[in-house]
Coordinates of C-alpha atoms in Angstrom, one line a residue:
M708 CA -3.6 -16.3 6.3
D709 CA -6.1 -17.2 9.0
S710 CA -9.1 -16.3 11.3
R711 CA -6.8 -14.9 14.0
R712 CA -5.9 -11.9 12.0
L713 CA -7.0 -8.4 13.4
L714 CA -9.2 -7.5 10.5
R715 CA -12.4 -9.1 9.7
T716 CA -11.5 -9.6 5.9
S717 CA -7.8 -9.8 6.5
A718 CA -7.1 -12.7 4.5
T719 CA -8.0 -10.7 1.4
A720 CA -7.2 -7.1 2.8
L721 CA -3.9 -7.7 4.0
A722 CA -2.7 -9.8 0.9
A723 CA -3.8 -7.0 -1.3
A724 CA -2.1 -4.4 1.0
G725 CA 1.3 -5.4 -0.1
L726 CA 0.9 -4.0 -3.4
V727 CA 1.7 -0.4 -2.6
L728 CA 3.4 -0.4 0.8
S729 CA 6.2 -2.9 -0.5
G730 CA 6.5 -0.4 -3.2
C731 CA 6.8 -2.7 -6.0
S732 CA 3.7 -2.8 -8.3
G733 CA 6.1 -2.5 -11.5
G734 CA 6.0 0.0 -14.3
S735 CA 8.1 3.0 -15.3
D736 CA 8.1 6.7 -15.1
A737 CA 8.4 6.7 -19.0
A738 CA 5.5 5.4 -21.0
A739 CA 5.6 1.8 -21.1
P740 CA 4.4 -0.3 -24.4
R741 CA 1.2 -1.9 -24.2
T742 CA 2.5 -5.2 -25.1
A743 CA 0.6 -8.3 -24.8
A744 CA 1.6 -11.0 -22.2
P745 CA 3.7 -13.8 -23.5
A746 CA 1.8 -16.7 -24.8
P747 CA 2.4 -20.1 -23.4
S748 CA 5.7 -21.5 -24.5
S749 CA 4.5 -24.8 -25.5
A750 CA 0.8 -26.2 -25.7
P751 CA -0.5 -27.7 -22.7
E752 CA -0.8 -31.1 -24.8
A753 CA 2.8 -30.9 -25.7
P754 CA 4.7 -34.3 -24.9
K755 CA 7.1 -32.6 -22.4
L756 CA 4.1 -31.2 -20.5
K757 CA 2.0 -34.4 -20.6
K758 CA 3.4 -35.8 -17.3
Y759 CA 2.4 -32.6 -15.5
Y760 CA -1.2 -32.6 -17.0
E761 CA -1.7 -36.2 -16.3
Q762 CA -0.4 -36.6 -12.8
R763 CA -2.8 -37.7 -10.1
L764 CA -2.9 -36.0 -6.6
K765 CA -2.3 -37.9 -3.5
W766 CA -4.9 -36.4 -1.1
R767 CA -4.2 -36.6 2.7
D768 CA -5.4 -35.5 5.8
C769 CA -4.3 -31.7 6.3
G770 CA -4.6 -31.8 10.2
V771 CA -7.4 -29.3 9.7
E772 CA -10.8 -30.6 10.0
G773 CA -12.6 -30.8 6.6
F774 CA -9.7 -30.3 4.4
Q775 CA -7.6 -32.6 2.5
C776 CA -4.1 -31.5 1.2
A777 CA -1.8 -32.5 -1.7
T778 CA 1.1 -31.6 -3.7
L779 CA 1.0 -30.6 -7.3
R780 CA 4.2 -30.9 -9.4
V781 CA 4.9 -28.1 -12.2
P782 CA 8.0 -27.2 -14.2
L783 CA 10.1 -24.5 -12.7
D784 CA 10.5 -22.9 -16.1
Y785 CA 7.8 -23.6 -18.7
A786 CA 10.2 -22.8 -21.3
K787 CA 12.1 -25.9 -20.2
P788 CA 9.4 -28.4 -19.2
D789 CA 11.9 -31.3 -19.1
G790 CA 14.1 -29.5 -16.8
E791 CA 13.7 -28.9 -12.9
E792 CA 10.3 -29.1 -11.2
I793 CA 8.7 -27.6 -8.1
E794 CA 6.0 -28.5 -5.8
L795 CA 3.0 -26.5 -4.9
A796 CA 0.7 -27.0 -1.9
V797 CA -2.8 -27.7 -2.8
S798 CA -5.8 -28.0 -0.6
R799 CA -9.7 -28.8 -0.8
A800 CA -12.7 -29.2 1.1
R801 CA -15.2 -31.5 -0.7
A802 CA -18.7 -30.3 -1.9
T803 CA -21.0 -30.8 1.0
G804 CA -24.3 -31.3 -0.9
P805 CA -27.0 -31.5 -1.4
G806 CA -27.3 -31.0 -5.1
K807 CA -25.2 -32.2 -8.2
R808 CA -21.6 -31.3 -7.8
L809 CA -20.5 -28.6 -10.4
G810 CA -16.9 -29.1 -10.2
S811 CA -13.9 -27.3 -8.5
L812 CA -14.0 -23.6 -7.4
L813 CA -10.4 -22.3 -7.2
V814 CA -9.9 -19.4 -5.0
N815 CA -7.4 -16.7 -4.7
P816 CA -7.0 -13.9 -2.0
G817 CA -4.7 -11.8 -3.6
G818 CA -1.5 -10.2 -2.8
P819 CA 0.4 -11.3 -4.6
G820 CA 1.8 -13.2 -1.9
G821 CA -1.4 -14.1 0.1
S822 CA -1.6 -17.9 1.0
A823 CA -4.6 -19.3 -0.8
V824 CA -4.4 -22.5 1.1
G825 CA -4.6 -20.3 4.3
Y826 CA -7.5 -18.4 3.0
L827 CA -9.5 -21.6 2.0
Q828 CA -8.9 -23.2 5.4
G829 CA -9.4 -20.2 7.4
Y830 CA -12.3 -18.6 5.5
A831 CA -13.5 -19.5 2.1
G832 CA -13.9 -23.3 2.7
I833 CA -16.0 -22.5 5.8
G834 CA -17.3 -19.0 5.1
Y835 CA -18.4 -19.0 1.5
P836 CA -22.1 -19.2 1.1
A837 CA -23.4 -22.6 2.0
P838 CA -25.1 -23.3 -1.5
V839 CA -21.8 -22.4 -3.2
R840 CA -20.0 -24.9 -0.8
A841 CA -22.6 -27.6 -1.4
R842 CA -22.1 -27.8 -5.1
Y843 CA -18.5 -27.3 -5.3
D844 CA -15.1 -28.7 -4.0
M845 CA -13.6 -25.6 -2.8
V846 CA -10.0 -25.6 -3.8
A847 CA -6.8 -23.5 -3.5
V848 CA -3.3 -23.9 -4.2
D849 CA -0.6 -21.5 -2.8
P850 CA 1.2 -19.7 -6.1
R851 CA 4.7 -20.5 -6.5
G852 CA 7.1 -18.5 -4.3
V853 CA 4.1 -18.3 -1.7
A854 CA 3.7 -19.6 1.7
R855 CA 4.0 -23.4 1.1
S856 CA 4.9 -23.5 -2.4
E857 CA 8.7 -22.9 -2.8
P858 CA 8.4 -19.7 -0.8
V859 CA 10.4 -16.7 -1.6
E860 CA 12.5 -15.8 1.4
C861 CA 14.4 -12.5 1.8
L862 CA 15.3 -11.3 5.4
T863 CA 15.3 -12.6 9.0
G864 CA 12.6 -11.6 11.4
P865 CA 14.8 -8.9 13.2
Q866 CA 15.9 -7.7 9.6
M867 CA 12.3 -7.4 8.6
D868 CA 11.5 -5.5 11.8
A869 CA 14.3 -3.0 10.7
Y870 CA 13.0 -2.7 7.2
T871 CA 9.7 -2.0 8.3
Q872 CA 10.8 0.9 10.4
V873 CA 12.7 2.6 7.8
D874 CA 11.8 6.3 7.2
Q875 CA 9.8 6.4 4.0
T876 CA 9.4 10.2 3.8
P877 CA 13.0 11.2 3.6
D878 CA 13.9 14.6 4.6
D879 CA 17.4 14.9 3.3
T880 CA 20.1 13.1 1.3
A881 CA 21.2 11.0 4.1
E882 CA 17.4 9.6 4.7
V883 CA 17.1 9.1 0.9
N884 CA 20.3 7.0 0.8
A885 CA 19.1 5.2 3.9
L886 CA 15.9 4.4 2.3
S887 CA 17.6 3.3 -1.0
A888 CA 20.0 1.1 0.8
A889 CA 17.1 -0.7 2.8
F890 CA 15.5 -1.5 -0.6
K891 CA 18.7 -2.6 -2.1
D892 CA 19.4 -5.0 1.1
F893 CA 16.0 -6.4 0.8
A894 CA 16.5 -7.4 -2.9
A895 CA 20.0 -8.8 -2.0
G896 CA 18.4 -10.9 0.6
C897 CA 16.0 -12.2 -1.9
E898 CA 18.6 -13.2 -4.4
K899 CA 20.7 -14.7 -1.9
K900 CA 17.9 -16.9 -0.2
S901 CA 15.8 -17.7 -3.3
G902 CA 17.9 -17.1 -6.3
K903 CA 16.5 -20.3 -8.0
V904 CA 12.7 -19.5 -8.0
L905 CA 13.1 -15.6 -8.2
P906 CA 13.0 -15.4 -12.0
H907 CA 9.9 -18.0 -12.1
V908 CA 7.2 -16.3 -9.8
S909 CA 5.7 -14.5 -12.5
T910 CA 1.6 -14.2 -12.6
V911 CA 1.9 -15.9 -16.2
E912 CA 3.6 -18.9 -14.9
T913 CA 1.1 -18.9 -11.9
A914 CA -1.9 -18.8 -14.3
R915 CA -0.2 -21.9 -16.2
D916 CA 0.2 -23.7 -12.9
M917 CA -3.6 -23.1 -12.4
D918 CA -4.4 -24.6 -15.7
V919 CA -2.2 -27.7 -14.7
L920 CA -4.4 -28.0 -11.6
R921 CA -7.4 -27.6 -13.5
A922 CA -6.8 -30.6 -15.7
V923 CA -5.7 -32.5 -12.8
L924 CA -8.9 -32.1 -10.9
D925 CA -10.5 -33.3 -14.1
D926 CA -12.3 -30.0 -14.7
G927 CA -12.9 -29.0 -18.4
K928 CA -13.1 -25.4 -17.5
L929 CA -11.6 -23.4 -14.7
T930 CA -14.1 -21.8 -12.1
Y931 CA -12.6 -19.4 -10.0
V932 CA -13.0 -16.6 -7.4
G933 CA -10.0 -14.1 -7.2
A934 CA -9.8 -11.1 -5.0
S935 CA -7.6 -8.0 -5.5
Y936 CA -4.4 -9.2 -7.2
G937 CA -6.2 -12.4 -7.8
T938 CA -8.2 -10.5 -10.6
F939 CA -5.0 -10.0 -12.4
L940 CA -4.2 -13.7 -12.0
G941 CA -7.7 -14.6 -13.2
A942 CA -7.6 -12.0 -16.1
T943 CA -4.2 -13.5 -17.0
Y944 CA -5.4 -17.1 -17.0
A945 CA -8.3 -16.0 -19.3
E946 CA -5.9 -14.4 -21.8
L947 CA -3.7 -17.7 -21.9
F948 CA -6.7 -19.9 -22.0
P949 CA -10.0 -18.3 -23.1
D950 CA -11.4 -21.5 -24.3
R951 CA -10.9 -23.0 -20.9
V952 CA -12.5 -20.2 -18.9
G953 CA -15.8 -21.3 -16.9
R954 CA -17.1 -19.0 -14.4
L955 CA -14.6 -16.5 -13.2
V956 CA -15.3 -13.9 -10.6
L957 CA -12.8 -11.1 -10.3
D958 CA -13.6 -9.1 -7.2
G959 CA -11.6 -5.9 -6.3
A960 CA -10.4 -5.6 -10.0
M961 CA -6.9 -4.7 -11.1
D962 CA -6.2 -2.8 -14.3
P963 CA -3.5 -4.5 -16.4
S964 CA -3.1 -1.7 -18.8
L965 CA -1.5 0.7 -16.2
S966 CA 2.4 1.0 -15.6
A967 CA 3.6 0.7 -12.1
L968 CA 3.6 4.4 -11.8
D969 CA 0.0 4.8 -12.3
L970 CA -0.9 1.8 -10.5
N971 CA 0.8 3.1 -7.4
R972 CA -0.8 6.7 -7.9
D973 CA -4.1 5.4 -8.5
Q974 CA -3.9 3.2 -5.3
T975 CA -2.6 6.2 -3.4
A976 CA -5.7 8.0 -4.4
G977 CA -7.8 4.9 -3.3
F978 CA -6.5 5.2 0.2
E979 CA -7.2 8.9 0.3
T980 CA -10.8 8.2 -0.6
A981 CA -11.1 5.4 2.0
F982 CA -9.3 8.0 4.6
R983 CA -11.9 10.6 3.9
A984 CA -14.7 8.1 4.4
F985 CA -13.1 7.1 7.6
A986 CA -12.7 10.7 8.5
A987 CA -16.1 11.6 7.7
D988 CA -17.4 9.1 10.1
C989 CA -14.9 9.8 12.8
V990 CA -15.7 13.4 13.0
R991 CA -19.4 12.8 13.8
K992 CA -18.3 10.9 17.0
P993 CA -17.3 12.9 20.3
D994 CA -14.3 10.5 20.9
C995 CA -12.7 11.0 17.2
P996 CA -9.1 11.5 17.9
L997 CA -9.0 13.8 14.7
G998 CA -11.2 16.3 16.1
T999 CA -15.0 16.9 15.6
G1000 CA -14.7 19.6 12.7
S1001 CA -14.4 19.1 9.0
V1002 CA -12.8 16.0 7.1
A1003 CA -10.2 18.7 5.8
A1004 CA -9.1 19.4 9.5
A1005 CA -9.2 15.6 10.1
G1006 CA -6.5 15.3 7.4
E1007 CA -4.4 17.9 8.7
A1008 CA -4.6 16.2 12.1
M1009 CA -3.6 13.0 10.6
K1010 CA -0.5 14.4 8.8
K1011 CA 0.4 16.4 11.9
F1012 CA 0.2 13.0 13.9
F1013 CA 2.6 11.3 11.2
R1014 CA 5.0 14.3 11.5
D1015 CA 5.0 14.1 15.3
V1016 CA 5.9 10.2 15.2
D1017 CA 8.4 10.9 12.6
A1018 CA 10.3 13.4 14.9
R1019 CA 9.6 11.5 18.2
P1020 CA 8.5 7.8 17.9
V1021 CA 6.2 6.8 20.8
P1022 CA 6.9 3.7 22.8
T1023 CA 4.7 0.5 22.4
G1024 CA 5.5 -1.7 25.4
E1025 CA 8.3 -3.4 23.5
S1026 CA 11.6 -2.8 21.9
R1027 CA 10.3 -1.3 18.5
K1028 CA 8.9 2.2 18.9
L1029 CA 6.1 3.4 16.8
G1030 CA 7.5 5.9 14.3
E1031 CA 5.9 7.3 11.0
S1032 CA 6.4 4.1 8.8
L1033 CA 4.9 1.9 11.2
A1034 CA 2.0 4.3 12.0
T1035 CA 1.2 4.8 8.4
T1036 CA 1.2 1.0 7.9
G1037 CA -1.4 0.6 10.9
V1038 CA -3.6 3.4 9.7
I1039 CA -3.6 2.0 6.1
A1040 CA -4.4 -1.5 7.5
A1041 CA -7.6 -0.5 8.8
M1042 CA -8.6 1.3 5.5
Y1043 CA -9.3 -2.0 4.0
D1044 CA -12.6 -2.7 6.2
E1045 CA -14.7 -0.3 7.7
G1046 CA -15.4 -2.7 10.4
A1047 CA -11.7 -1.8 11.9
W1048 CA -12.5 1.9 12.1
P1049 CA -13.6 1.7 15.8
Q1050 CA -10.2 0.0 16.4
L1051 CA -8.2 2.6 14.6
R1052 CA -9.9 5.4 16.4
E1053 CA -8.9 3.8 19.8
A1054 CA -5.5 3.2 18.5
L1055 CA -4.9 6.8 17.1
A1056 CA -6.1 8.1 20.6
Q1057 CA -3.8 5.8 22.4
A1058 CA -0.8 6.9 20.0
M1059 CA -1.5 10.5 20.3
G1060 CA -1.5 10.0 24.0
G1061 CA 2.0 8.4 24.0
E1062 CA 1.3 4.6 23.7
G1063 CA 1.8 3.0 20.4
S1064 CA 0.8 -0.5 21.0
G1065 CA -2.5 -0.4 19.2
L1066 CA -1.2 0.9 15.7
L1067 CA 1.8 -1.3 16.1
A1068 CA -0.7 -4.2 16.3
L1069 CA -2.5 -3.1 13.2
A1070 CA 0.9 -2.8 11.4
D1071 CA 1.9 -6.1 12.4
S1072 CA -1.2 -7.8 11.2
Y1073 CA -0.7 -6.0 7.9
Y1074 CA 2.8 -7.5 7.6
E1075 CA 1.8 -11.0 8.9
R1076 CA 4.4 -10.5 11.8
E1077 CA 3.9 -13.2 14.6
T1078 CA 4.2 -12.4 18.4
D1079 CA 7.4 -14.5 18.3
G1080 CA 9.0 -11.9 15.8
T1081 CA 8.7 -14.2 12.7
Y1082 CA 7.2 -13.0 9.6
A1083 CA 5.2 -14.9 7.0
N1084 CA 6.6 -14.5 3.4
L1085 CA 3.8 -12.3 2.4
M1086 CA 5.8 -9.2 1.7
S1087 CA 9.0 -11.1 0.1
A1088 CA 6.5 -12.8 -2.2
N1089 CA 4.8 -9.7 -2.9
A1090 CA 7.9 -7.7 -4.1
A1091 CA 9.0 -10.7 -6.1
V1092 CA 6.0 -11.2 -8.1
N1093 CA 5.3 -7.2 -8.7
C1094 CA 9.1 -6.8 -9.7
L1095 CA 8.9 -9.5 -12.2
D1096 CA 5.4 -8.7 -13.7
L1097 CA 6.2 -5.0 -14.5
P1098 CA 9.3 -2.8 -14.8
P1099 CA 10.1 -0.7 -12.0
A1100 CA 8.3 2.5 -11.3
Y1101 CA 11.4 4.7 -11.2
R1102 CA 15.0 4.5 -12.7
D1103 CA 16.4 6.0 -9.6
A1104 CA 15.8 7.9 -6.3
A1105 CA 15.7 11.3 -8.1
A1106 CA 12.7 10.0 -10.1
A1107 CA 10.9 9.2 -7.0
E1108 CA 11.5 12.5 -5.7
K1109 CA 10.4 14.2 -8.4
A1110 CA 7.0 12.0 -8.6
V1111 CA 6.3 13.0 -4.8
P1112 CA 4.0 16.1 -5.7
S1113 CA 1.8 14.0 -7.8
F1114 CA 1.4 11.5 -5.2
E1115 CA 0.7 14.3 -2.7
K1116 CA -2.0 15.6 -5.1
A1117 CA -3.5 12.3 -5.2
S1118 CA -3.3 11.7 -1.2
P1119 CA -2.5 14.7 1.0
V1120 CA -2.3 12.2 3.9
F1121 CA -0.3 9.3 2.3
G1122 CA 1.0 10.7 -0.8
A1123 CA 4.8 11.1 0.2
G1124 CA 5.3 8.0 1.8
L1125 CA 3.5 5.9 -0.9
A1126 CA 5.6 7.7 -3.6
W1127 CA 9.0 6.7 -2.0
A1128 CA 7.7 3.3 -1.2
A1129 CA 7.3 2.5 -5.0
L1130 CA 11.2 2.8 -5.4
N1131 CA 11.7 -0.8 -4.1
C1132 CA 11.9 -2.5 -7.8
T1133 CA 14.3 -0.1 -8.9
Y1134 CA 17.0 -2.1 -7.3
W1135 CA 15.5 -5.6 -8.0
P1136 CA 18.0 -8.4 -9.1
T1137 CA 15.7 -10.0 -11.6
P1138 CA 14.7 -8.2 -14.7
P1139 CA 10.9 -8.1 -15.4
T1140 CA 9.3 -10.2 -17.8
G1141 CA 5.9 -8.6 -18.2
R1142 CA 4.5 -5.1 -19.5
P1143 CA 1.3 -3.4 -18.8
H1144 CA -0.9 -4.3 -21.7
R1145 CA -4.9 -4.5 -22.3
I1146 CA -6.4 -7.9 -21.5
T1147 CA -9.4 -8.8 -23.9
A1148 CA -9.4 -12.6 -23.5
E1149 CA -11.2 -13.0 -26.9
G1150 CA -13.4 -16.1 -26.9
A1151 CA -13.7 -16.4 -23.2
A1152 CA -16.9 -17.0 -21.5
P1153 CA -18.8 -14.3 -19.6
I1154 CA -16.4 -13.2 -16.9
L1155 CA -17.9 -11.1 -13.7
V1156 CA -15.8 -8.0 -12.7
V1157 CA -16.8 -6.6 -9.4
G1158 CA -15.8 -3.3 -8.0
T1159 CA -16.3 -1.3 -4.9
T1160 CA -16.7 2.4 -5.2
R1161 CA -14.6 3.4 -2.1
D1162 CA -12.2 0.6 -2.3
P1163 CA -8.8 1.8 -0.8
A1164 CA -6.5 -0.7 -2.7
T1165 CA -8.1 -1.4 -6.1
P1166 CA -9.9 1.7 -6.9
Y1167 CA -13.3 1.3 -8.7
R1168 CA -12.0 2.8 -11.8
W1169 CA -9.7 -0.2 -12.2
A1170 CA -12.9 -2.5 -12.5
R1171 CA -14.7 -0.4 -15.0
S1172 CA -11.4 -0.5 -17.0
L1173 CA -11.1 -4.2 -16.8
A1174 CA -14.7 -5.1 -17.5
G1175 CA -14.4 -2.9 -20.7
Q1176 CA -11.0 -4.5 -21.7
L1177 CA -12.3 -8.0 -21.4
S1178 CA -14.5 -8.9 -24.7
S1179 CA -16.8 -10.9 -22.4
G1180 CA -16.5 -8.7 -19.1
T1181 CA -19.8 -7.7 -17.1
L1182 CA -19.6 -5.2 -14.3
L1183 CA -21.1 -5.4 -11.0
T1184 CA -20.9 -2.4 -8.5
Y1185 CA -20.9 -2.3 -5.0
E1186 CA -21.5 1.3 -3.7
G1187 CA -19.7 1.3 -0.5
D1188 CA -16.6 1.2 1.5
G1189 CA -13.9 -1.4 2.2
H1190 CA -11.6 -3.9 0.0
T1191 CA -13.6 -6.2 -2.4
A1192 CA -17.5 -6.9 -1.9
Y1193 CA -18.2 -10.8 -2.1
G1194 CA -19.2 -12.0 1.5
R1195 CA -18.8 -8.5 3.1
G1196 CA -22.5 -8.0 4.0
S1197 CA -24.5 -6.9 0.9
D1198 CA -27.0 -9.4 0.1
C1199 CA -27.5 -7.9 -3.4
I1200 CA -23.7 -8.7 -4.3
D1201 CA -23.8 -12.2 -2.8
T1202 CA -27.1 -13.0 -4.4
A1203 CA -25.6 -12.0 -7.8
I1204 CA -22.4 -13.8 -7.5
N1205 CA -23.9 -17.1 -6.2
A1206 CA -26.3 -17.2 -9.0
Y1207 CA -23.6 -16.7 -11.5
L1208 CA -21.5 -19.4 -9.9
L1209 CA -24.4 -21.9 -9.5
E1210 CA -26.4 -21.2 -12.6
G1211 CA -23.7 -19.7 -15.0
T1212 CA -25.7 -16.5 -15.7
P1213 CA -24.0 -13.2 -14.9
P1214 CA -26.0 -10.2 -13.7
A1215 CA -27.0 -7.5 -16.2
D1216 CA -23.8 -5.5 -17.2
G1217 CA -23.9 -2.3 -14.8
K1218 CA -25.9 -3.7 -12.1
R1219 CA -25.3 -1.7 -8.9
C1220 CA -25.7 -2.6 -5.3
S1221 CA -25.4 -1.0 -2.1

């Protein structure tokens, strides 16, 4: 992820976006047990892990001005610490001063599947508030399975092009079978190309990698800012290592107690909330392609557009046409940041006039597709982590079909497509190792949880829930639009988070900003 992306906050937004459109945020249509996450298989001080905790990083120039890079060694399987090891990509920007150095600040943009190193070098290491960068070494590690760290690979570029165009609102048995076949082929590709690492990319294992990095950086406590899925990663770290929690900011929080079915349905409702905010803004403008009437009428116009391009995809100036799946992805991509709303209005107007390149560009930015037809591994890693972290949302395609009405109730605009998208993990080749459960992290230092009231991807209720679960959780609320809050223009939010990172004192629980 880097500053070339179309959306202003894409390094966070697009990473989180994969959660629902890849259809793989785990769970079951049956009630899932609320069991605790697995405890570390052996203590960090155990002799067989000592070589990892005591390794020394060899920092080198990255080829990116102001940043150094290194390689961190960790066991492939923490249950077999004397077995095979893997290498993780690490990068840092040294504290700029003035002021006493406070240690390392680890950042993660979410996903799962977002490149933390790309996020650091493209945004956090140069765009985080100067007082924070002055006092901390800004650090990132690409999680296992992601980008530069043993990346999960599944499909070729042309195969991904075909996969992203499969109809996700099947109208008959043949289309249901085609969608199921696409998910099966994707899963089979992952197993064929990445079978070694596929069982070992869970959030628990990544959290354990973070603790190795903390020790290697010579930090007694972990200081961390995680966005979106990065909040689940941070909360999991706190659960495993509560005594090593320093200052943790969990921005755009996920709720670890929910099954995949509930996660996907809640997120679908979040996208509806964001769409209604976009529509309310759009209909006040004379150039709104959804009309200048009510929000409800705009929603109907949006649904009609999706039906139209499902029946008759529009040209884009290249071999790919804009059908319903890519059009929906393009619209959803713009829901993450209200700064993209003008771009979406223009793209929708073009597509309704028979020219789909604008929406296709938004969809490509979401999927991290380059102009040469290659894809970053965001979507592959996203599925691999999600399908390992929780059981699948559905047992079979019939269960997905049965769930459609409840998704359409959550979102009349996006519900059907997002209900079917959650079928992906049903066919995953590696059994899940995690279960939904409450995270309390008893004994941890104060943890700051941040929620945005009209967040499309991580609904505000999730932030309230996580803050309530954590024994030391403090909730900070941003009353506004978009995904996540830190660094998005609210002085109130930024001041509160900066004070916590620099002084260690969280804002009063329940503080609200606009």
